[in-house]
mmCIF file of C-alpha atoms in Angstrom:
data_model
loop_
_atom_site.group_PDB
_atom_site.id
_atom_site.type_symbol
_atom_site.label_atom_id
_atom_site.label_comp_id
_atom_site.label_asym_id
_atom_site.label_seq_id
_atom_site.Cartn_x
_atom_site.Cartn_y
_atom_site.Cartn_z
ATOM 1 C CA MET A 1 -5.856 17.708 20.456
ATOM 2 C CA LEU A 2 -9.396 16.375 20.536
ATOM 3 C CA TRP A 3 -12.171 16.543 17.993
ATOM 4 C CA THR A 4 -15.311 18.004 19.462
ATOM 5 C CA PHE A 5 -18.835 17.486 18.259
ATOM 6 C CA ASP A 6 -20.465 20.560 19.746
ATOM 7 C CA GLY A 7 -18.430 23.090 17.801
ATOM 8 C CA SER A 8 -16.043 23.756 20.691
ATOM 9 C CA LEU A 9 -12.360 22.933 20.804
ATOM 10 C CA HIS A 10 -10.286 21.761 23.755
ATOM 11 C CA SER A 11 -6.566 22.165 23.290
ATOM 12 C CA SER A 12 -3.279 23.377 24.690
ATOM 13 C CA ALA A 13 -1.724 26.722 23.769
ATOM 14 C CA ALA A 14 0.562 24.916 21.301
ATOM 15 C CA ASP A 15 -2.419 23.177 19.715
ATOM 16 C CA GLU A 16 -4.208 26.523 19.391
ATOM 17 C CA LYS A 17 -1.273 27.869 17.399
ATOM 18 C CA LEU A 18 -1.332 24.823 15.122
ATOM 19 C CA LEU A 19 -5.079 25.130 14.705
ATOM 20 C CA GLN A 20 -4.674 28.696 13.475
ATOM 21 C CA MET A 21 -2.434 27.296 10.744
ATOM 22 C CA HIS A 22 -4.771 24.425 9.821
ATOM 23 C CA PRO A 23 -8.429 24.899 10.734
ATOM 24 C CA PHE A 24 -10.810 22.224 9.491
ATOM 25 C CA LYS A 25 -14.593 22.219 9.345
ATOM 26 C CA ILE A 26 -16.977 19.634 7.999
ATOM 27 C CA GLU A 27 -20.559 20.676 7.328
ATOM 28 C CA GLY A 28 -20.249 23.389 9.974
ATOM 29 C CA ARG A 29 -20.473 20.823 12.756
ATOM 30 C CA PHE A 30 -16.923 19.676 13.409
ATOM 31 C CA LYS A 31 -13.712 21.489 14.145
ATOM 32 C CA PHE A 32 -10.574 19.456 13.626
ATOM 33 C CA GLY A 33 -7.248 20.085 15.234
ATOM 34 C CA LEU A 34 -4.028 19.399 13.411
ATOM 35 C CA VAL A 35 -3.631 15.978 15.036
ATOM 36 C CA PRO A 36 -6.974 14.172 15.053
ATOM 37 C CA ASN A 37 -7.216 11.263 17.482
ATOM 38 C CA LEU A 38 -9.735 8.681 16.330
ATOM 39 C CA ASN A 39 -9.377 6.441 19.359
ATOM 40 C CA ARG A 40 -10.257 9.026 22.005
ATOM 41 C CA SER A 41 -12.831 11.049 20.123
ATOM 42 C CA LEU A 42 -14.801 8.364 18.295
ATOM 43 C CA GLY A 43 -13.865 5.176 20.096
ATOM 44 C CA ILE A 44 -12.311 3.837 16.891
ATOM 45 C CA ASP A 45 -9.554 1.226 17.007
ATOM 46 C CA GLY A 46 -7.149 2.667 14.456
ATOM 47 C CA ASN A 47 -5.698 -0.765 13.759
ATOM 48 C CA LEU A 48 -9.011 -1.734 12.194
ATOM 49 C CA ILE A 49 -8.816 1.038 9.598
ATOM 50 C CA GLY A 50 -5.131 0.801 8.796
ATOM 51 C CA PHE A 51 -3.511 3.329 11.082
ATOM 52 C CA THR A 52 -2.968 4.007 14.758
ATOM 53 C CA ASP A 53 -2.502 7.466 16.222
ATOM 54 C CA SER A 54 0.865 8.095 17.787
ATOM 55 C CA GLU A 55 3.747 10.491 18.082
ATOM 56 C CA ILE A 56 6.874 10.088 15.963
ATOM 57 C CA ALA A 57 9.049 8.199 18.437
ATOM 58 C CA VAL A 58 11.775 6.930 16.085
ATOM 59 C CA PRO A 59 11.853 8.969 12.889
ATOM 60 C CA HIS A 60 12.876 7.108 9.756
ATOM 61 C CA PHE A 61 15.258 8.778 7.335
ATOM 62 C CA CYS A 62 12.472 9.800 4.943
ATOM 63 C CA TYR A 63 10.127 11.432 7.449
ATOM 64 C CA PRO A 64 10.086 15.186 6.779
ATOM 65 C CA VAL A 65 11.599 17.037 9.725
ATOM 66 C CA ASN A 66 8.468 19.132 10.309
ATOM 67 C CA ALA A 67 5.849 16.405 9.810
ATOM 68 C CA THR A 68 2.949 16.266 12.257
ATOM 69 C CA ALA A 69 1.704 12.718 12.640
ATOM 70 C CA ILE A 70 -1.908 11.738 12.074
ATOM 71 C CA GLY A 71 -1.073 8.077 12.592
ATOM 72 C CA PHE A 72 1.004 5.100 11.535
ATOM 73 C CA GLU A 73 0.612 1.817 9.709
ATOM 74 C CA GLY A 74 3.759 -0.035 10.703
ATOM 75 C CA CYS A 75 6.558 2.299 9.597
ATOM 76 C CA ILE A 76 4.292 4.267 7.222
ATOM 77 C CA LEU A 77 3.641 7.758 8.563
ATOM 78 C CA TYR A 78 0.415 9.601 7.732
ATOM 79 C CA CYS A 79 0.968 13.288 8.334
ATOM 80 C CA PHE A 80 0.470 16.979 7.648
ATOM 81 C CA LEU A 81 3.255 19.315 6.490
ATOM 82 C CA PRO A 82 3.054 23.010 7.468
ATOM 83 C CA GLU A 83 4.155 24.256 4.034
ATOM 84 C CA CYS A 84 1.463 22.227 2.272
ATOM 85 C CA GLY A 85 -1.682 23.508 3.937
ATOM 86 C CA GLU A 86 -4.396 20.929 4.579
ATOM 87 C CA MET A 87 -2.922 18.134 2.445
ATOM 88 C CA VAL A 88 -2.520 14.668 3.969
ATOM 89 C CA PHE A 89 0.671 12.757 3.129
ATOM 90 C CA ALA A 90 2.123 9.301 3.500
ATOM 91 C CA SER A 91 5.830 8.813 4.141
ATOM 92 C CA ASN A 92 7.000 5.244 3.615
ATOM 93 C CA PRO A 93 10.636 4.153 4.144
ATOM 94 C CA GLU A 94 9.811 0.921 2.282
ATOM 95 C CA SER A 95 8.119 2.671 -0.637
ATOM 96 C CA CYS A 96 7.642 0.840 -3.933
ATOM 97 C CA ALA A 97 7.432 4.194 -5.722
ATOM 98 C CA GLU A 98 10.213 6.545 -6.811
ATOM 99 C CA THR A 99 9.554 8.799 -3.831
ATOM 100 C CA TYR A 100 9.301 8.280 -0.093
ATOM 101 C CA ILE A 101 6.619 10.872 0.580
ATOM 102 C CA TYR A 102 3.514 11.573 -1.455
ATOM 103 C CA PRO A 103 0.146 13.271 -1.046
ATOM 104 C CA LEU A 104 -2.980 11.203 -0.474
ATOM 105 C CA ALA A 105 -5.657 13.876 -0.138
ATOM 106 C CA GLU A 106 -6.108 17.603 -0.558
ATOM 107 C CA ARG A 107 -7.602 17.869 2.939
ATOM 108 C CA PHE A 108 -8.301 15.686 5.960
ATOM 109 C CA GLU A 109 -12.010 15.402 5.168
ATOM 110 C CA ASP A 110 -11.146 13.832 1.813
ATOM 111 C CA PHE A 111 -8.639 11.495 3.455
ATOM 112 C CA MET A 112 -11.352 10.172 5.752
ATOM 113 C CA ARG A 113 -13.721 9.788 2.792
ATOM 114 C CA LEU A 114 -11.032 7.693 1.084
ATOM 115 C CA VAL A 115 -10.611 5.529 4.197
ATOM 116 C CA ILE A 116 -14.376 5.039 4.395
ATOM 117 C CA THR A 117 -14.534 4.071 0.715
ATOM 118 C CA CYS A 118 -11.536 1.730 0.749
ATOM 119 C CA GLY A 119 -12.139 0.231 4.192
ATOM 120 C CA SER A 120 -8.746 1.276 5.538
ATOM 121 C CA ALA A 121 -5.835 3.595 4.827
ATOM 122 C CA ASN A 122 -3.771 0.787 3.253
ATOM 123 C CA PRO A 123 -5.260 0.754 -0.267
ATOM 124 C CA VAL A 124 -5.168 4.558 -0.330
ATOM 125 C CA GLU A 125 -1.462 4.624 0.533
ATOM 126 C CA GLN A 126 -0.548 2.032 -2.091
ATOM 127 C CA ILE A 127 -2.149 3.855 -5.019
ATOM 128 C CA VAL A 128 1.134 5.708 -5.590
ATOM 129 C CA TRP A 129 2.754 2.672 -7.246
ATOM 130 C CA MET A 130 -0.292 0.787 -8.548
ATOM 131 C CA SER A 131 -2.026 0.672 -11.887
ATOM 132 C CA ARG A 132 -5.813 0.930 -11.870
ATOM 133 C CA ALA A 133 -6.090 -2.836 -12.387
ATOM 134 C CA GLN A 134 -3.725 -3.522 -9.477
ATOM 135 C CA PHE A 135 -5.673 -1.181 -7.223
ATOM 136 C CA ASP A 136 -9.017 -2.739 -8.124
ATOM 137 C CA GLN A 137 -7.631 -6.212 -7.397
ATOM 138 C CA HIS A 138 -6.085 -5.088 -4.113
ATOM 139 C CA LEU A 139 -9.358 -3.476 -3.052
ATOM 140 C CA GLN A 140 -11.245 -6.676 -3.913
ATOM 141 C CA ASN A 141 -8.772 -8.732 -1.858
ATOM 142 C CA GLU A 142 -9.078 -6.340 1.085
ATOM 143 C CA ARG A 143 -12.874 -6.495 1.013
ATOM 144 C CA ALA A 144 -12.783 -10.300 1.066
ATOM 145 C CA LEU A 145 -10.678 -10.224 4.257
ATOM 146 C CA ARG A 146 -12.659 -7.506 6.031
ATOM 147 C CA THR A 147 -14.140 -8.581 9.354
ATOM 148 C CA ALA A 148 -17.554 -7.685 10.725
ATOM 149 C CA GLU A 149 -15.806 -5.503 13.314
ATOM 150 C CA GLN A 150 -13.956 -3.562 10.615
ATOM 151 C CA ILE A 151 -17.171 -3.062 8.652
ATOM 152 C CA ALA A 152 -18.882 -1.796 11.805
ATOM 153 C CA ARG A 153 -16.039 0.647 12.523
ATOM 154 C CA ILE A 154 -16.198 2.079 9.015
ATOM 155 C CA GLY A 155 -19.940 2.463 9.400
ATOM 156 C CA LYS A 156 -19.426 4.309 12.668
ATOM 157 C CA LEU A 157 -16.896 6.638 11.073
ATOM 158 C CA ARG A 158 -19.260 7.429 8.244
ATOM 159 C CA GLU A 159 -22.155 8.054 10.623
ATOM 160 C CA GLU A 160 -20.252 10.140 13.175
ATOM 161 C CA LEU A 161 -18.397 12.269 10.620
ATOM 162 C CA LYS A 162 -21.365 12.497 8.253
ATOM 163 C CA LEU A 163 -19.101 11.890 5.277
ATOM 164 C CA SER A 164 -20.020 10.259 1.995
ATOM 165 C CA PRO A 165 -17.688 7.750 0.305
ATOM 166 C CA MET A 166 -15.230 9.149 -2.235
ATOM 167 C CA ASP A 167 -16.170 8.685 -5.874
ATOM 168 C CA ASN A 168 -13.280 7.209 -7.886
ATOM 169 C CA PRO A 169 -10.641 7.076 -5.122
ATOM 170 C CA TYR A 170 -7.923 5.905 -7.507
ATOM 171 C CA GLU A 171 -8.375 8.874 -9.842
ATOM 172 C CA TYR A 172 -8.621 11.317 -6.936
ATOM 173 C CA VAL A 173 -5.337 10.204 -5.350
ATOM 174 C CA LYS A 174 -3.472 9.951 -8.649
ATOM 175 C CA ALA A 175 -4.565 13.483 -9.573
ATOM 176 C CA SER A 176 -3.240 14.810 -6.253
ATOM 177 C CA GLN A 177 0.087 13.081 -6.819
ATOM 178 C CA THR A 178 0.537 13.951 -10.501
ATOM 179 C CA HIS A 179 0.850 17.691 -9.990
ATOM 180 C CA PHE A 180 2.557 17.728 -6.607
ATOM 181 C CA ASP A 181 5.981 19.383 -6.363
ATOM 182 C CA GLY A 182 7.816 17.981 -3.354
ATOM 183 C CA SER A 183 11.003 19.986 -3.847
ATOM 184 C CA GLN A 184 10.319 22.218 -0.838
ATOM 185 C CA ILE A 185 9.817 19.404 1.676
ATOM 186 C CA PRO A 186 12.502 19.655 4.390
ATOM 187 C CA TYR A 187 14.335 16.412 5.160
ATOM 188 C CA SER A 188 16.934 15.461 7.740
ATOM 189 C CA ASP A 189 20.635 15.132 6.952
ATOM 190 C CA ALA A 190 20.181 11.348 7.131
ATOM 191 C CA TYR A 191 17.825 11.480 4.143
ATOM 192 C CA TYR A 192 20.448 13.092 1.912
ATOM 193 C CA ASP A 193 23.263 10.919 3.264
ATOM 194 C CA ILE A 194 21.385 7.641 2.737
ATOM 195 C CA LEU A 195 20.243 8.561 -0.776
ATOM 196 C CA GLY A 196 23.556 10.177 -1.718
ATOM 197 C CA GLN A 197 21.874 13.443 -2.714
ATOM 198 C CA GLU A 198 23.097 17.006 -2.348
ATOM 199 C CA ARG A 199 21.369 19.166 0.234
#
């Protein structure tokens, strides 16, 4: 699936079906498919903003069985779930939180605003286990290490997508996570076996 900047959409029949489930529009100019590809559509190196686009080649035990990948940061999966509408999730087999999957944004547009604000997906993903002070320190550390190329890529994202930075990213993400009920997320048998939980 490709993002298009003229209001048209180029996709396969399968992508069309997915798009009917999850249409996205930003300021009437963009249409987003379910699996945005930053590299092909915007010329963005995903590694520079904390995730690369890819298919799920080797699913970890905690990846929901119906997850559709947006991208990866190491083993961390950024994804959509059909039963959760437009929400963007992270699934981390090495999670420091009490859960292995958690929402990051109510919709993809907000996820990209968070990435633009924080410089990459990494600080956004780690909010789940951090206090506000820890997040602020982590963000300060990340900014100190940011290269000119990373800064340029974030600027390009902001310009091409015409998105403003997210006000109070920590509060936004925490609010999304506080009220989320993950009881309906479908997991593989391996998930229940590894955690010793009943199906």
